[in-house]
């Protein structure tokens, strides 16, 4: 097999990159270890920045999102038992879209297959070779065990944190930054009436809680917990009891209950690995960076990565200009570190840290009080939440 760009991973990064390349007339093949039902059913949160929404709309992927997604014009910070609304549109003129990551994946897969795209599901024993030369290639086996070789001009590693592409970059040239937080999120999906139409980020002495929604009938709720918490210790009654304690308060907010049909515990970490390029291998999405979900930046950073990468590859194939490819890692890193800063700040602002002193806890509440009483502070939060403007490459 021969293609221009070999893409490893059929998550949002790999699939969107394949679609963007197709629109630019560049061939690609996507290799994915899992089968299609698994990929499309892999539930992930989905708060889409304005820039991400624009990319999906501009590339013909936004029809179902615009029909079924939930447009949020703001969000709520809640502390000391009271709500404080942050109006994104008033502060920035922008909004966010709540639309599940797995729904985005479904939309892109459907479009790629409609366009004749080559997605090889259940690809096993994938390995990359000669990435520092001019003729890189990928070895893999199909679902029947037959071996294949994919020759390509470039390889895009969109295969996530546990993938094989990042380890293919020599450790001697790679800088890794990581912070593991001393807590996780216990998340549930429930068939219950939403308490309001926008997210509630809640600071509480018992720990952080988050109210979100997937539809007018489905709510998504989170509780701060130990990172190694056994979900078996959390029957439904205990979860609802704890959510009531953390989210309800003196302002008469009441949380409706309903059947819980999914629950699990997600550890929290910040991670960055760079550079995101070695020879003709480029990393994108979770293969290069992970953010805690507090700032809702994960998929949005992946979209920004492949937007930059697709344009750099287009410059190379159309004009034989490699300058954008050379600058790919640097331009991505500037956005990644701004997103890491915001996610770290939101996490620090809203969560309970056992090692903090009583003084530090009061400072945390004072900062929350400052944020919701200062238009400048609210604007800073809103600008970062709805998404900073894309930096255009020279």
Short mmCIF file of C-alpha atoms in Angstrom, two decimals:
data_model
loop_
_atom_site.label_atom_id
_atom_site.label_comp_id
_atom_site.label_asym_id
_atom_site.label_seq_id
_atom_site.Cartn_x
_atom_site.Cartn_y
_atom_site.Cartn_z
CA UNK A 1 0.00 0.00 0.00
CA UNK A 2 1.12 3.54 -0.71
CA UNK A 3 -0.27 6.85 0.53
CA UNK A 4 0.92 10.37 1.23
CA UNK A 5 0.12 10.47 4.97
CA UNK A 6 -0.20 7.42 7.20
CA UNK A 7 -2.34 8.22 10.23
CA UNK A 8 -2.28 6.03 13.33
CA UNK A 9 -5.39 6.35 15.48
CA UNK A 10 -9.07 6.93 14.63
CA UNK A 11 -9.90 9.32 17.42
CA UNK A 12 -10.92 12.94 16.78
CA UNK A 13 -7.35 13.96 15.87
CA UNK A 14 -6.65 11.23 13.34
CA UNK A 15 -10.08 11.29 11.74
CA UNK A 16 -10.26 15.07 11.43
CA UNK A 17 -6.72 15.19 10.01
CA UNK A 18 -7.73 12.64 7.37
CA UNK A 19 -10.79 14.73 6.49
CA UNK A 20 -8.84 18.00 6.27
CA UNK A 21 -6.21 16.37 4.08
CA UNK A 22 -8.93 14.98 1.81
CA UNK A 23 -10.34 18.48 1.34
CA UNK A 24 -6.84 19.63 0.36
CA UNK A 25 -6.47 16.79 -2.17
CA UNK A 26 -3.98 14.83 -0.05
CA UNK A 27 -4.31 11.05 0.32
CA UNK A 28 -4.21 9.33 3.69
CA UNK A 29 -4.82 5.95 5.33
CA UNK A 30 -6.03 5.69 8.93
CA UNK A 31 -5.02 2.66 11.02
CA UNK A 32 -7.05 1.96 14.17
CA UNK A 33 -6.52 -0.86 16.66
CA UNK A 34 -10.19 -1.14 17.69
CA UNK A 35 -13.29 -1.98 15.67
CA UNK A 36 -15.74 0.65 14.48
CA UNK A 37 -18.46 0.04 17.13
CA UNK A 38 -15.87 0.45 19.91
CA UNK A 39 -14.49 3.67 18.43
CA UNK A 40 -17.94 5.17 17.93
CA UNK A 41 -19.14 4.08 21.37
CA UNK A 42 -16.14 5.37 23.34
CA UNK A 43 -17.92 7.93 25.56
CA UNK A 44 -16.00 11.15 26.17
CA UNK A 45 -17.09 14.60 27.28
CA UNK A 46 -17.55 17.21 24.61
CA UNK A 47 -17.39 20.95 25.29
CA UNK A 48 -16.41 22.43 21.94
CA UNK A 49 -14.72 25.81 21.75
CA UNK A 50 -15.95 28.38 19.26
CA UNK A 51 -12.91 27.68 17.06
CA UNK A 52 -13.62 23.94 17.04
CA UNK A 53 -17.26 24.58 16.10
CA UNK A 54 -16.07 26.85 13.29
CA UNK A 55 -13.67 24.20 11.95
CA UNK A 56 -16.40 21.54 11.90
CA UNK A 57 -18.85 23.89 10.19
CA UNK A 58 -16.34 25.15 7.63
CA UNK A 59 -15.41 21.59 6.63
CA UNK A 60 -18.95 20.25 6.25
CA UNK A 61 -19.08 18.27 9.51
CA UNK A 62 -21.42 20.45 11.55
CA UNK A 63 -24.93 19.55 10.38
CA UNK A 64 -25.84 17.08 13.14
CA UNK A 65 -23.88 19.04 15.75
CA UNK A 66 -25.89 22.17 15.00
CA UNK A 67 -29.12 20.19 15.13
CA UNK A 68 -28.49 18.11 18.27
CA UNK A 69 -25.75 19.96 20.16
CA UNK A 70 -26.46 22.31 23.05
CA UNK A 71 -25.24 25.88 22.59
CA UNK A 72 -24.07 27.34 25.90
CA UNK A 73 -23.76 31.11 26.19
CA UNK A 74 -22.09 30.98 29.61
CA UNK A 75 -21.32 28.88 32.65
CA UNK A 76 -21.80 29.01 36.41
CA UNK A 77 -19.25 29.08 39.23
CA UNK A 78 -20.82 27.94 42.47
CA UNK A 79 -19.30 28.36 45.93
CA UNK A 80 -20.58 28.97 49.44
CA UNK A 81 -23.86 27.48 48.19
CA UNK A 82 -24.60 30.18 45.61
CA UNK A 83 -24.46 30.45 41.81
CA UNK A 84 -22.47 33.10 39.96
CA UNK A 85 -23.05 33.29 36.21
CA UNK A 86 -20.26 33.98 33.70
CA UNK A 87 -21.80 35.32 30.47
CA UNK A 88 -19.50 34.28 27.61
CA UNK A 89 -21.37 36.14 24.89
CA UNK A 90 -21.48 39.40 26.82
CA UNK A 91 -17.79 39.15 27.72
CA UNK A 92 -16.33 37.78 24.47
CA UNK A 93 -19.06 37.61 21.82
CA UNK A 94 -18.52 33.83 21.64
CA UNK A 95 -20.15 30.66 23.01
CA UNK A 96 -19.39 26.94 23.37
CA UNK A 97 -21.19 23.86 22.08
CA UNK A 98 -21.88 20.80 24.24
CA UNK A 99 -21.69 17.84 21.86
CA UNK A 100 -20.11 14.52 22.82
CA UNK A 101 -16.69 13.63 21.46
CA UNK A 102 -18.02 10.23 20.35
CA UNK A 103 -20.70 12.04 18.33
CA UNK A 104 -18.00 14.06 16.56
CA UNK A 105 -16.19 10.78 15.84
CA UNK A 106 -19.36 9.25 14.37
CA UNK A 107 -19.86 12.27 12.12
CA UNK A 108 -16.30 12.21 10.77
CA UNK A 109 -16.26 8.44 10.19
CA UNK A 110 -19.53 8.67 8.25
CA UNK A 111 -18.14 11.50 6.11
CA UNK A 112 -14.80 9.81 5.48
CA UNK A 113 -16.48 6.60 4.36
CA UNK A 114 -18.92 8.57 2.20
CA UNK A 115 -15.91 10.26 0.57
CA UNK A 116 -14.18 6.93 -0.03
CA UNK A 117 -11.72 7.37 2.80
CA UNK A 118 -9.49 4.47 3.83
CA UNK A 119 -9.95 3.60 7.53
CA UNK A 120 -8.47 0.25 8.53
CA UNK A 121 -10.15 -0.83 11.76
CA UNK A 122 -8.74 -3.67 13.91
CA UNK A 123 -5.19 -3.02 12.74
CA UNK A 124 -2.82 -5.02 14.97
CA UNK A 125 0.93 -5.06 15.65
CA UNK A 126 1.33 -1.55 14.22
CA UNK A 127 4.90 -0.24 14.11
CA UNK A 128 6.56 2.78 12.47
CA UNK A 129 9.91 2.66 10.68
CA UNK A 130 12.50 4.98 9.13
CA UNK A 131 10.72 8.07 10.42
CA UNK A 132 13.96 10.05 10.31
CA UNK A 133 14.47 9.27 6.62
CA UNK A 134 12.63 10.29 3.46
CA UNK A 135 10.72 7.01 3.05
CA UNK A 136 8.96 6.15 6.32
CA UNK A 137 6.67 3.16 6.45
CA UNK A 138 4.23 1.41 8.76
CA UNK A 139 3.93 -2.33 9.33
CA UNK A 140 0.64 -3.80 10.55
CA UNK A 141 -1.67 -6.80 10.43
CA UNK A 142 -5.33 -6.72 9.45
CA UNK A 143 -8.15 -8.39 11.41
CA UNK A 144 -7.46 -11.66 9.60
CA UNK A 145 -3.82 -11.60 10.63
CA UNK A 146 -2.46 -10.81 7.17
CA UNK A 147 0.66 -8.59 7.21
CA UNK A 148 0.79 -5.25 5.39
CA UNK A 149 3.31 -2.52 4.68
CA UNK A 150 2.14 1.07 4.21
CA UNK A 151 4.66 3.32 2.50
CA UNK A 152 4.05 7.03 3.01
CA UNK A 153 5.66 10.45 2.87
CA UNK A 154 4.71 11.36 6.46
CA UNK A 155 3.30 9.61 9.52
CA UNK A 156 0.86 11.28 11.93
CA UNK A 157 0.80 9.77 15.41
CA UNK A 158 -2.75 10.38 16.63
CA UNK A 159 -2.82 7.24 18.76
CA UNK A 160 -3.25 8.68 22.24
CA UNK A 161 -1.27 8.64 25.47
CA UNK A 162 -0.64 4.87 25.40
CA UNK A 163 0.12 4.69 21.65
CA UNK A 164 3.24 3.54 19.84
CA UNK A 165 4.17 6.81 18.11
CA UNK A 166 5.47 8.94 20.97
CA UNK A 167 7.93 6.20 22.09
CA UNK A 168 9.26 6.18 18.50
CA UNK A 169 10.78 9.61 19.17
CA UNK A 170 14.22 9.16 20.82
CA UNK A 171 14.13 9.90 24.54
CA UNK A 172 17.33 11.88 24.13
CA UNK A 173 15.52 14.64 22.21
CA UNK A 174 12.20 14.54 24.05
CA UNK A 175 11.25 16.69 27.03
CA UNK A 176 8.37 15.39 29.15
CA UNK A 177 6.41 17.43 31.69
CA UNK A 178 3.85 15.76 33.94
CA UNK A 179 1.76 16.43 37.00
CA UNK A 180 -0.49 13.79 38.55
CA UNK A 181 -3.22 15.27 40.74
CA UNK A 182 -4.10 13.68 44.10
CA UNK A 183 -7.73 13.13 43.09
CA UNK A 184 -9.94 11.88 40.29
CA UNK A 185 -13.47 12.43 39.02
CA UNK A 186 -16.29 9.97 39.62
CA UNK A 187 -18.57 10.56 36.64
CA UNK A 188 -22.11 9.39 35.96
CA UNK A 189 -24.66 9.58 33.17
CA UNK A 190 -28.24 9.67 34.43
CA UNK A 191 -31.72 9.89 32.97
CA UNK A 192 -32.73 12.93 34.97
CA UNK A 193 -34.03 16.42 34.34
CA UNK A 194 -31.29 19.05 34.14
CA UNK A 195 -31.16 21.49 37.04
CA UNK A 196 -30.32 24.29 34.57
CA UNK A 197 -29.30 24.68 30.93
CA UNK A 198 -25.57 25.40 31.48
CA UNK A 199 -22.70 23.80 33.38
CA UNK A 200 -22.18 24.37 37.09
CA UNK A 201 -18.61 24.21 38.43
CA UNK A 202 -18.96 23.79 42.18
CA UNK A 203 -16.39 24.41 44.94
CA UNK A 204 -17.36 22.70 48.20
CA UNK A 205 -15.63 21.80 51.44
CA UNK A 206 -16.37 18.11 50.73
CA UNK A 207 -14.78 18.37 47.27
CA UNK A 208 -15.48 19.56 43.75
CA UNK A 209 -18.69 18.69 41.88
CA UNK A 210 -19.77 19.42 38.31
CA UNK A 211 -23.21 19.47 36.74
CA UNK A 212 -23.44 19.10 32.98
CA UNK A 213 -25.95 17.78 30.49
CA UNK A 214 -25.91 15.71 27.32
CA UNK A 215 -29.50 16.38 26.28
CA UNK A 216 -32.71 17.72 27.81
CA UNK A 217 -33.21 14.23 29.26
CA UNK A 218 -29.64 13.11 30.10
CA UNK A 219 -27.37 14.70 32.73
CA UNK A 220 -23.64 14.24 33.25
CA UNK A 221 -22.42 14.76 36.82
CA UNK A 222 -19.02 14.47 38.47
CA UNK A 223 -17.69 14.21 42.01
CA UNK A 224 -14.12 14.72 43.16
CA UNK A 225 -12.85 11.46 44.67
CA UNK A 226 -9.65 9.53 45.37
CA UNK A 227 -7.85 8.67 42.10
CA UNK A 228 -7.84 4.95 42.92
CA UNK A 229 -11.45 4.90 44.17
CA UNK A 230 -13.24 1.58 43.66
CA UNK A 231 -16.48 2.33 41.82
CA UNK A 232 -18.03 -0.69 43.54
CA UNK A 233 -17.99 1.34 46.77
CA UNK A 234 -20.32 3.88 45.19
CA UNK A 235 -23.85 2.51 44.84
CA UNK A 236 -26.34 4.85 43.20
CA UNK A 237 -27.87 6.00 46.50
CA UNK A 238 -24.47 7.07 47.83
CA UNK A 239 -23.68 9.00 44.64
CA UNK A 240 -26.95 10.95 44.74
CA UNK A 241 -26.56 11.63 48.46
CA UNK A 242 -23.10 13.11 47.90
CA UNK A 243 -24.24 15.14 44.89
CA UNK A 244 -27.06 16.65 46.95
CA UNK A 245 -24.63 17.59 49.73
CA UNK A 246 -22.17 19.28 47.39
CA UNK A 247 -24.43 20.93 44.82
CA UNK A 248 -27.42 22.05 46.87
CA UNK A 249 -27.26 25.08 49.12
CA UNK A 250 -28.97 28.03 50.67
CA UNK A 251 -30.25 29.34 47.32
CA UNK A 252 -32.78 26.48 47.06
CA UNK A 253 -31.08 24.75 44.12
CA UNK A 254 -32.52 21.21 44.00
CA UNK A 255 -30.95 18.40 41.99
CA UNK A 256 -33.41 16.00 40.34
CA UNK A 257 -32.52 12.31 40.55
CA UNK A 258 -32.92 9.58 37.93
CA UNK A 259 -31.61 6.15 36.90
CA UNK A 260 -27.82 6.04 36.54
CA UNK A 261 -26.80 4.06 33.45
CA UNK A 262 -23.05 4.69 33.38
CA UNK A 263 -20.42 5.47 36.00
CA UNK A 264 -16.66 5.35 36.33
CA UNK A 265 -13.59 7.01 37.85
CA UNK A 266 -11.16 9.13 35.79
CA UNK A 267 -7.71 10.02 37.22
CA UNK A 268 -6.49 13.59 36.72
CA UNK A 269 -3.16 14.49 35.14
CA UNK A 270 -1.39 17.16 33.13
CA UNK A 271 1.10 15.92 30.55
CA UNK A 272 3.15 17.48 27.75
CA UNK A 273 5.79 15.83 25.56
CA UNK A 274 7.83 17.71 23.01
CA UNK A 275 8.96 18.21 20.39
CA UNK A 276 5.91 16.96 18.53
CA UNK A 277 7.99 16.13 15.46
CA UNK A 278 10.87 13.80 14.72
CA UNK A 279 11.86 13.55 11.09
CA UNK A 280 8.69 12.67 9.20
CA UNK A 281 6.72 11.62 12.27
CA UNK A 282 4.33 14.17 13.78
CA UNK A 283 2.35 13.80 17.01
CA UNK A 284 -1.13 15.26 17.52
CA UNK A 285 -3.73 15.16 20.28
CA UNK A 286 -3.35 12.97 23.36
CA UNK A 287 -0.20 11.39 21.94
CA UNK A 288 1.57 14.64 22.88
CA UNK A 289 -0.51 16.21 25.64
CA UNK A 290 -3.22 15.58 28.22
CA UNK A 291 -5.05 18.20 30.28
CA UNK A 292 -7.29 17.71 33.30
CA UNK A 293 -10.93 17.93 32.16
CA UNK A 294 -11.68 20.96 34.35
CA UNK A 295 -10.86 23.39 31.54
CA UNK A 296 -12.57 21.38 28.76
CA UNK A 297 -9.52 21.58 26.48
CA UNK A 298 -8.65 17.99 25.49
CA UNK A 299 -10.41 17.54 22.15
CA UNK A 300 -10.11 21.24 21.34
CA UNK A 301 -6.32 21.03 21.50
CA UNK A 302 -6.41 17.98 19.21
CA UNK A 303 -8.47 19.95 16.68
CA UNK A 304 -5.98 22.84 16.82
CA UNK A 305 -3.05 20.44 16.32
CA UNK A 306 -4.45 18.83 13.18
CA UNK A 307 -5.62 22.17 11.81
CA UNK A 308 -2.02 23.37 11.94
CA UNK A 309 -0.63 20.05 10.70
CA UNK A 310 -3.00 19.78 7.72
CA UNK A 311 -2.10 23.29 6.59
CA UNK A 312 1.61 22.56 6.95
CA UNK A 313 1.27 19.36 4.91
CA UNK A 314 -0.75 21.22 2.28
CA UNK A 315 2.06 23.78 1.95
CA UNK A 316 4.56 20.97 1.48
CA UNK A 317 2.63 19.02 -1.13
CA UNK A 318 1.39 22.05 -3.10
CA UNK A 319 4.41 24.34 -2.89
CA UNK A 320 7.24 22.06 -1.71
CA UNK A 321 7.45 24.46 1.25
CA UNK A 322 8.54 22.75 4.48
CA UNK A 323 8.69 25.88 6.68
CA UNK A 324 5.29 25.22 8.28
CA UNK A 325 6.23 21.63 9.00
CA UNK A 326 9.41 22.86 10.66
CA UNK A 327 7.37 25.24 12.83
CA UNK A 328 4.56 22.80 13.65
CA UNK A 329 5.75 21.77 17.12
CA UNK A 330 6.49 25.34 18.23
CA UNK A 331 3.12 26.78 17.18
CA UNK A 332 1.25 23.88 18.80
CA UNK A 333 3.24 24.14 22.01
CA UNK A 334 2.39 27.79 22.52
CA UNK A 335 -1.32 26.94 22.48
CA UNK A 336 -0.85 23.75 24.52
CA UNK A 337 0.89 25.54 27.38
CA UNK A 338 -1.77 28.26 27.49
CA UNK A 339 -4.41 25.53 27.72
CA UNK A 340 -2.39 23.73 30.41
CA UNK A 341 -2.16 26.96 32.39
CA UNK A 342 -5.91 27.52 32.21
CA UNK A 343 -6.75 23.90 33.06
CA UNK A 344 -4.32 23.96 36.01
CA UNK A 345 -5.83 27.25 37.21
CA UNK A 346 -9.41 25.99 37.00
CA UNK A 347 -8.43 22.78 38.77
CA UNK A 348 -6.63 24.67 41.54
CA UNK A 349 -9.52 27.11 41.88
CA UNK A 350 -12.27 24.54 42.30
CA UNK A 351 -10.90 21.40 43.95
CA UNK A 352 -10.22 20.44 47.54
CA UNK A 353 -6.52 19.78 48.22
CA UNK A 354 -5.96 17.89 51.47
CA UNK A 355 -2.46 19.30 51.85
CA UNK A 356 -3.69 22.89 51.82
CA UNK A 357 -3.81 24.86 55.03
CA UNK A 358 -6.86 26.69 56.34
CA UNK A 359 -5.20 29.91 55.14
CA UNK A 360 -4.85 28.57 51.60
CA UNK A 361 -8.48 27.40 51.59
CA UNK A 362 -9.63 30.92 52.45
CA UNK A 363 -7.39 32.36 49.71
CA UNK A 364 -9.05 29.96 47.24
CA UNK A 365 -12.51 31.24 48.20
CA UNK A 366 -11.27 34.83 48.02
CA UNK A 367 -10.03 34.23 44.48
CA UNK A 368 -13.40 32.79 43.48
CA UNK A 369 -15.07 35.84 44.99
CA UNK A 370 -12.70 38.10 43.05
CA UNK A 371 -13.32 36.30 39.75
CA UNK A 372 -17.10 36.67 39.92
CA UNK A 373 -16.96 40.32 41.07
CA UNK A 374 -14.46 41.60 38.49
CA UNK A 375 -15.41 42.00 34.84
CA UNK A 376 -11.74 41.81 33.88
CA UNK A 377 -11.32 38.48 35.73
CA UNK A 378 -14.54 37.07 34.28
CA UNK A 379 -13.41 38.13 30.81
CA UNK A 380 -10.10 36.31 31.26
CA UNK A 381 -11.92 33.13 32.27
CA UNK A 382 -14.41 33.46 29.41
CA UNK A 383 -11.72 34.14 26.78
CA UNK A 384 -9.86 30.99 27.74
CA UNK A 385 -12.97 28.84 28.10
CA UNK A 386 -14.49 29.68 24.69
CA UNK A 387 -11.04 29.26 23.12
CA UNK A 388 -8.18 31.59 22.31
CA UNK A 389 -7.87 32.64 18.64
CA UNK A 390 -5.86 30.33 16.40
CA UNK A 391 -2.35 31.60 15.81
CA UNK A 392 -1.79 31.77 12.07
CA UNK A 393 1.46 30.37 10.69
CA UNK A 394 3.59 32.62 8.52
#
